[in-house]
mmCIF file of C-alpha atoms and ligand atoms in Angstrom:
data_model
loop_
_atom_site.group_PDB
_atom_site.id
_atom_site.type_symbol
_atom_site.label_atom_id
_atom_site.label_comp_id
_atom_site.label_asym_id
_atom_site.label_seq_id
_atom_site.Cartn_x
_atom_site.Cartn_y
_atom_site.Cartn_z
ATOM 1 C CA UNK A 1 -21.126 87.174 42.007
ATOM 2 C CA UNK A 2 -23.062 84.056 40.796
ATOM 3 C CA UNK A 3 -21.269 81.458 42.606
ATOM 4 C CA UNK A 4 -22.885 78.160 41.306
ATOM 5 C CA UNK A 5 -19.473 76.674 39.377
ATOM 6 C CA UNK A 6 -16.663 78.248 38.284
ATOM 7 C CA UNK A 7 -13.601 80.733 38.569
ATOM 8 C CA UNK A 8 -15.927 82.499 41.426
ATOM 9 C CA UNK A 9 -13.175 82.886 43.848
ATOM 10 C CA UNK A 10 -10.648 84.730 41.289
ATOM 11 C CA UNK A 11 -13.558 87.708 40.480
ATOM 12 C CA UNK A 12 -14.481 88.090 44.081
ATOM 13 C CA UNK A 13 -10.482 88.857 45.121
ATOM 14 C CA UNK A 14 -10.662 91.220 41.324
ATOM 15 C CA UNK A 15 -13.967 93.187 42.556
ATOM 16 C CA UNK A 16 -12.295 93.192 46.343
ATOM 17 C CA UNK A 17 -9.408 94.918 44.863
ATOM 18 C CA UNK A 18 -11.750 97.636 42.909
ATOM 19 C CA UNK A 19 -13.303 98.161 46.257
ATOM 20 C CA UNK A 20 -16.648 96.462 45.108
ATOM 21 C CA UNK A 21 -18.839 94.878 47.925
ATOM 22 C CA UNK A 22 -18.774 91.088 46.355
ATOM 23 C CA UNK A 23 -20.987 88.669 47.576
ATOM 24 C CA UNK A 24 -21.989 84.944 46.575
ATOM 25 C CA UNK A 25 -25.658 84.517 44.629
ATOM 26 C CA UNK A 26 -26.998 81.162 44.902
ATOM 27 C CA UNK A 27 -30.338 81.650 45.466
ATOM 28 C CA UNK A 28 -33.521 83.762 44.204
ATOM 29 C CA UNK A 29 -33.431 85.878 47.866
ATOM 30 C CA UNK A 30 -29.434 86.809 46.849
ATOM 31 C CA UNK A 31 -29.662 87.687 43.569
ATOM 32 C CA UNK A 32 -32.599 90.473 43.972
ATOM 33 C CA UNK A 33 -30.195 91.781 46.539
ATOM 34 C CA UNK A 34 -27.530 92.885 44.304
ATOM 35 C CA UNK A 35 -26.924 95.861 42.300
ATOM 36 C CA UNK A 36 -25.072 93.889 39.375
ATOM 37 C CA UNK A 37 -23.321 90.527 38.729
ATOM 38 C CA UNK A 38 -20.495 88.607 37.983
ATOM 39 C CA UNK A 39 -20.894 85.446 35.989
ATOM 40 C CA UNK A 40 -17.728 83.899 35.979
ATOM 41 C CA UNK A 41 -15.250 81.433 33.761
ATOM 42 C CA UNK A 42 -16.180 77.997 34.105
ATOM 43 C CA UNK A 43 -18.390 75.522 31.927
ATOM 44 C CA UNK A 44 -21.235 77.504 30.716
ATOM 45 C CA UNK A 45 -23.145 73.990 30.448
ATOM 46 C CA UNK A 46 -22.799 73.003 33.905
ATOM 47 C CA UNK A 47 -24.276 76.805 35.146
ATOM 48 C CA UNK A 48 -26.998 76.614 32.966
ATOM 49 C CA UNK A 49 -27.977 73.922 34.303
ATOM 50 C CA UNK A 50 -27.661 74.816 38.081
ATOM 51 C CA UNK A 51 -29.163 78.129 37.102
ATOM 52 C CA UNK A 52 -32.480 76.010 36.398
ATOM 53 C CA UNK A 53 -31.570 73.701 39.239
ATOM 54 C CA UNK A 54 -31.799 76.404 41.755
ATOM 55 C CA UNK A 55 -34.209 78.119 39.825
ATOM 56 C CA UNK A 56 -32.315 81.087 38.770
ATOM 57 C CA UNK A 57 -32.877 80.774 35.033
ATOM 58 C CA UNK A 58 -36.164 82.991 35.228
ATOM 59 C CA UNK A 59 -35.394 85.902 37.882
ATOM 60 C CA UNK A 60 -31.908 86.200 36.062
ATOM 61 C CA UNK A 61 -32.960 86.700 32.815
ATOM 62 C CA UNK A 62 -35.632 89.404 34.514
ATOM 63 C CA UNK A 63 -33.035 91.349 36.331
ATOM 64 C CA UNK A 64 -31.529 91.541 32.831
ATOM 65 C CA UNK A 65 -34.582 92.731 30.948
ATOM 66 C CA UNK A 66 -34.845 95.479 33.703
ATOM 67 C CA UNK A 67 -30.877 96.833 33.212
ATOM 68 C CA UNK A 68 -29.048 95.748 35.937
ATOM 69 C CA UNK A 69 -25.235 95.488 35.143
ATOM 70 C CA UNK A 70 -23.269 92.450 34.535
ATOM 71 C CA UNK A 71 -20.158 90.972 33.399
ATOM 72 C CA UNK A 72 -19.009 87.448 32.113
ATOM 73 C CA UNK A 73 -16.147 86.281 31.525
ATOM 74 C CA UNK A 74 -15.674 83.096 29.091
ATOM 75 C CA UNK A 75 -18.320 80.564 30.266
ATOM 76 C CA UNK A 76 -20.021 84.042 31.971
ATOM 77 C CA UNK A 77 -19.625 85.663 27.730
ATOM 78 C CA UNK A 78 -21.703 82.632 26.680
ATOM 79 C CA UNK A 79 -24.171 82.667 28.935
ATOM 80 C CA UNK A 80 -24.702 86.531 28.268
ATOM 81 C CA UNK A 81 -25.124 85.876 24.707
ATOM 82 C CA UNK A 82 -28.651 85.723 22.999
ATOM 83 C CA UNK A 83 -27.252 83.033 20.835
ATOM 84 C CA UNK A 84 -24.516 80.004 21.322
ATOM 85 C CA UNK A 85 -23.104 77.951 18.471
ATOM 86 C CA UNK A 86 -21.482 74.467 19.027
ATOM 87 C CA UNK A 87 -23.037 74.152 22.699
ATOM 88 C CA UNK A 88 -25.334 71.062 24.071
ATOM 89 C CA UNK A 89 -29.084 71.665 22.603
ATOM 90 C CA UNK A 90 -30.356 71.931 26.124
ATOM 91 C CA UNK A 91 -28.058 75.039 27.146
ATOM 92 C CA UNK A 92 -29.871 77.937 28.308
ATOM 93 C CA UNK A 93 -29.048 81.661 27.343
ATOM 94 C CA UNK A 94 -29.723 84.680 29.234
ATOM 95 C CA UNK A 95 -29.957 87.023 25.977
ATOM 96 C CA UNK A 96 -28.137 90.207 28.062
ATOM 97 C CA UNK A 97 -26.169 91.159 25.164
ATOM 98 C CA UNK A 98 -27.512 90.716 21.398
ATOM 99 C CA UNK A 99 -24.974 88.707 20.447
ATOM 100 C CA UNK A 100 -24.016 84.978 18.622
ATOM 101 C CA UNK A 101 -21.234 83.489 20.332
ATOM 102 C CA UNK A 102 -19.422 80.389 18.968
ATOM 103 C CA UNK A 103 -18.438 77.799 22.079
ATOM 104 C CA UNK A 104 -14.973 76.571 22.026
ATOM 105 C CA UNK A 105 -13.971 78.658 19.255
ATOM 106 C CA UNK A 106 -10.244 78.412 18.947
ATOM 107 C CA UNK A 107 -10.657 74.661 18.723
ATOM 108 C CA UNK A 108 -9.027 71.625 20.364
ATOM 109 C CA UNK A 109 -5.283 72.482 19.277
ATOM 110 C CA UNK A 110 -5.234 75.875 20.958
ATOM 111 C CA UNK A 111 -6.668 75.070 23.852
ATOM 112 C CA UNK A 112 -5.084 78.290 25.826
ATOM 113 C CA UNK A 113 -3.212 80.955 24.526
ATOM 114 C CA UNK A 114 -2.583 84.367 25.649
ATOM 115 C CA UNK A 115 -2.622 87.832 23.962
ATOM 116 C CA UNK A 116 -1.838 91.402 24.403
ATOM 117 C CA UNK A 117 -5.422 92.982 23.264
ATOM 118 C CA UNK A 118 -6.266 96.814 22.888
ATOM 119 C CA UNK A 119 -9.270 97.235 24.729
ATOM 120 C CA UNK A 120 -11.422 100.419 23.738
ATOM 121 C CA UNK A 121 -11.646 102.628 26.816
ATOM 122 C CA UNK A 122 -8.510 101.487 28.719
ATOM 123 C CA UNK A 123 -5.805 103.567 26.713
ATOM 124 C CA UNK A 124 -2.824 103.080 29.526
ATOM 125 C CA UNK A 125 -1.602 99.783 27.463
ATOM 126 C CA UNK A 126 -2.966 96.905 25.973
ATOM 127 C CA UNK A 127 -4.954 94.069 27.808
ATOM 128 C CA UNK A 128 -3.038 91.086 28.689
ATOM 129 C CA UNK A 129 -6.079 88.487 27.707
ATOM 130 C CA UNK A 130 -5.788 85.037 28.927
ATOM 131 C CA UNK A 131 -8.073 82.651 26.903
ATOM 132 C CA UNK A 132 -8.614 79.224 27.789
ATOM 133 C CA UNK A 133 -11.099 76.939 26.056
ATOM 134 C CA UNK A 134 -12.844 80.671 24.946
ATOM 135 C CA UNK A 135 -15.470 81.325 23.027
ATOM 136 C CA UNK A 136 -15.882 84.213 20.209
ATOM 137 C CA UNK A 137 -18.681 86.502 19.092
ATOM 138 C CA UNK A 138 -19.112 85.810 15.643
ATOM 139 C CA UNK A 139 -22.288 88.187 15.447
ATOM 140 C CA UNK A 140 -22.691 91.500 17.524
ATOM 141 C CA UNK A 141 -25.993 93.368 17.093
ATOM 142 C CA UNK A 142 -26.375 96.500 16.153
ATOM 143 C CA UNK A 143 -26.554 97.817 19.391
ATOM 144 C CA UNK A 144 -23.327 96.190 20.962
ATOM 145 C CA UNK A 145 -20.167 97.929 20.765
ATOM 146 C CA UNK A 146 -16.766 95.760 20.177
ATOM 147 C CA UNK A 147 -13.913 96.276 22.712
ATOM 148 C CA UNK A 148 -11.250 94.123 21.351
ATOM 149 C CA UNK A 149 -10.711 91.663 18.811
ATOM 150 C CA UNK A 150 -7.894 89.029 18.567
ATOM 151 C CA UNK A 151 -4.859 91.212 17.378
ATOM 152 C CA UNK A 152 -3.234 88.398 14.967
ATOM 153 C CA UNK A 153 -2.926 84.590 14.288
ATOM 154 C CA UNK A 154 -5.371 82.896 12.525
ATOM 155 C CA UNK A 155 -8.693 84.253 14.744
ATOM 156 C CA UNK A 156 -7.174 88.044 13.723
ATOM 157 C CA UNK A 157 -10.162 90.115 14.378
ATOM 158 C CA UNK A 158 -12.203 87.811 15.976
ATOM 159 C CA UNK A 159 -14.587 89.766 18.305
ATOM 160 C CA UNK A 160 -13.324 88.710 22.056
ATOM 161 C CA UNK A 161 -14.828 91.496 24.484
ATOM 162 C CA UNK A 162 -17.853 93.588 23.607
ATOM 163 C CA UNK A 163 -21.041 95.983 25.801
ATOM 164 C CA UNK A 164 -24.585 96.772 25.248
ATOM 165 C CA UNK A 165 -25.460 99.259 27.747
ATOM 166 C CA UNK A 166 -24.105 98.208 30.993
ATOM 167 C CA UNK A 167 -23.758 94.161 30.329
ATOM 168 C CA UNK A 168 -20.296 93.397 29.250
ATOM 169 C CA UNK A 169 -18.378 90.290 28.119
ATOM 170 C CA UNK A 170 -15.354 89.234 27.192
ATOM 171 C CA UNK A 171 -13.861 85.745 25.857
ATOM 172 C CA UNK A 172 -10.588 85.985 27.974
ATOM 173 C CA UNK A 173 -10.452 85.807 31.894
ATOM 174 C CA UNK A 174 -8.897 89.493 33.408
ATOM 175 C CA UNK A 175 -9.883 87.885 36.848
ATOM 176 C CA UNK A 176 -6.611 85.359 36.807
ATOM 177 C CA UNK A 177 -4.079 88.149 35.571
ATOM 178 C CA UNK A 178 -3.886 91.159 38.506
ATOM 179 C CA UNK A 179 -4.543 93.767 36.089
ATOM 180 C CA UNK A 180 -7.834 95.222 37.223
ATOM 181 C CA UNK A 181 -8.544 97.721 34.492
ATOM 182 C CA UNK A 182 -11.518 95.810 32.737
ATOM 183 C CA UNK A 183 -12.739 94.934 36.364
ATOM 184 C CA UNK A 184 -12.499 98.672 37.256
ATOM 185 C CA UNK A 185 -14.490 99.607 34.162
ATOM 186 C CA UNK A 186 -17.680 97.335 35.094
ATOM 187 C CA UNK A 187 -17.229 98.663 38.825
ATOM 188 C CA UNK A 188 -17.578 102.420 37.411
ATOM 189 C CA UNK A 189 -20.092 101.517 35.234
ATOM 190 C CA UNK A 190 -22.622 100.337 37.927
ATOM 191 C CA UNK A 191 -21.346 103.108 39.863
ATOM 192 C CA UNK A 192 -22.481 105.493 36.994
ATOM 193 C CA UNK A 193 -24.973 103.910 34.549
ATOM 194 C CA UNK A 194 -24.863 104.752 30.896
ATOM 195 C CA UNK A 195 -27.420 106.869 29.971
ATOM 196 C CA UNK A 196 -28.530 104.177 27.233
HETATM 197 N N1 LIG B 1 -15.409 76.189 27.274
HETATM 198 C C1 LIG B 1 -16.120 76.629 28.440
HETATM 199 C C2 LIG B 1 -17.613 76.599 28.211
HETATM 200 O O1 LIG B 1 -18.073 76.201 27.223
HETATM 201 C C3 LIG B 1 -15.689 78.014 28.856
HETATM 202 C C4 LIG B 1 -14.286 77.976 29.362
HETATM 203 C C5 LIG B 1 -13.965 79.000 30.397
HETATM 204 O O2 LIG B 1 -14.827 79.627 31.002
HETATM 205 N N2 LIG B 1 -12.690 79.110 30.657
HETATM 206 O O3 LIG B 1 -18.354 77.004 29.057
#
């Protein structure tokens, strides 16, 4: 769980409940102790620029290049992405998913919204997706499958939760909501890599 700013506290209880081992990563030691991570909601400026502060930047962007899993969430999506529109020129990306994401997306008037999503791979109902401030993917490489897209409203079909091999992202925040599905799915995933 990288616990430099953010919603930390929301995914640990989530990854509690799915009976995953959670612990904080601050530090270089922490992180190559883990077998995945959490990057949580938050303000994807701000961890970029603790990840460099406590000189994270460099061994996380490693761990990705060698496969191990992860999942952000909002401010964790951008960080994931390989490229981020409307962010501060300085912002650093960790390039774990092939993937443009636009910052902000919904703009200033919808600041938060929610939305009943159908999330490929979770067929026992649709997502309840809680977006605040949330970015979209406005370009998914070829390799990275789409999960769910906004279902209607003016961002209809917008991209809002994708996966290349076992990193996955989504715009919206399942940590604050109690349903543990898309939780469950990373936890099984580390559990039992993709063959990709
Ligand atoms: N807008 C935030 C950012 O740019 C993300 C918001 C969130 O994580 N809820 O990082």
């Amino acid at each position: 769980m990288l616990a430099l700013q953010g919603d930390v506290r929301e995914h640990f209880h989530a990854l509690a409940e799915c009976g995953a081992e959670a612990v904080n990563v601050r530090r270089e030691s922490e992180l190559a102790a883990v077998d995945a991570l959490v990057l949580p909601g938050g303000e994807s400026t701000a961890i970029s620029k603790l990840l460099e502060v406590f000189g994270l930047l460099e061994p996380l962007r490693q761990r990705l290049r060698e496969g191990m899993p992860a999942f952000g969430s909002c401010a964790g999506m951008i960080l994931l992405a390989s490229e981020v529109l409307d962010t501060r020129p300085d912002a650093q990306s960790l390039s774990g998913i092939d993937m443009t994401v636009r910052r902000n997306a919904f703009g200033r008037q919808v600041d938060s919204f929610e939305a009943d999503l159908d999330f490929a791979g979770l067929d026992d109902g649709p997502v309840r997706a809680v977006f605040i401030r949330a970015p979209w993917v406005e370009r998914a490489g070829d390799g990275v499958e789409v999960l769910a897209r906004v279902p209607a409203g003016p961002a209809e079909g917008r991209i809002v939760a994708v996966r290349q091999g076992n990193v996955l992202a989504t715009s919206f925040h399942p940590e604050v909501t109690g349903d543990l599905r898309v939780h469950r799915m990373f936890v099984e995933s580390v559990l039992t890599p993709a063959d990709r």
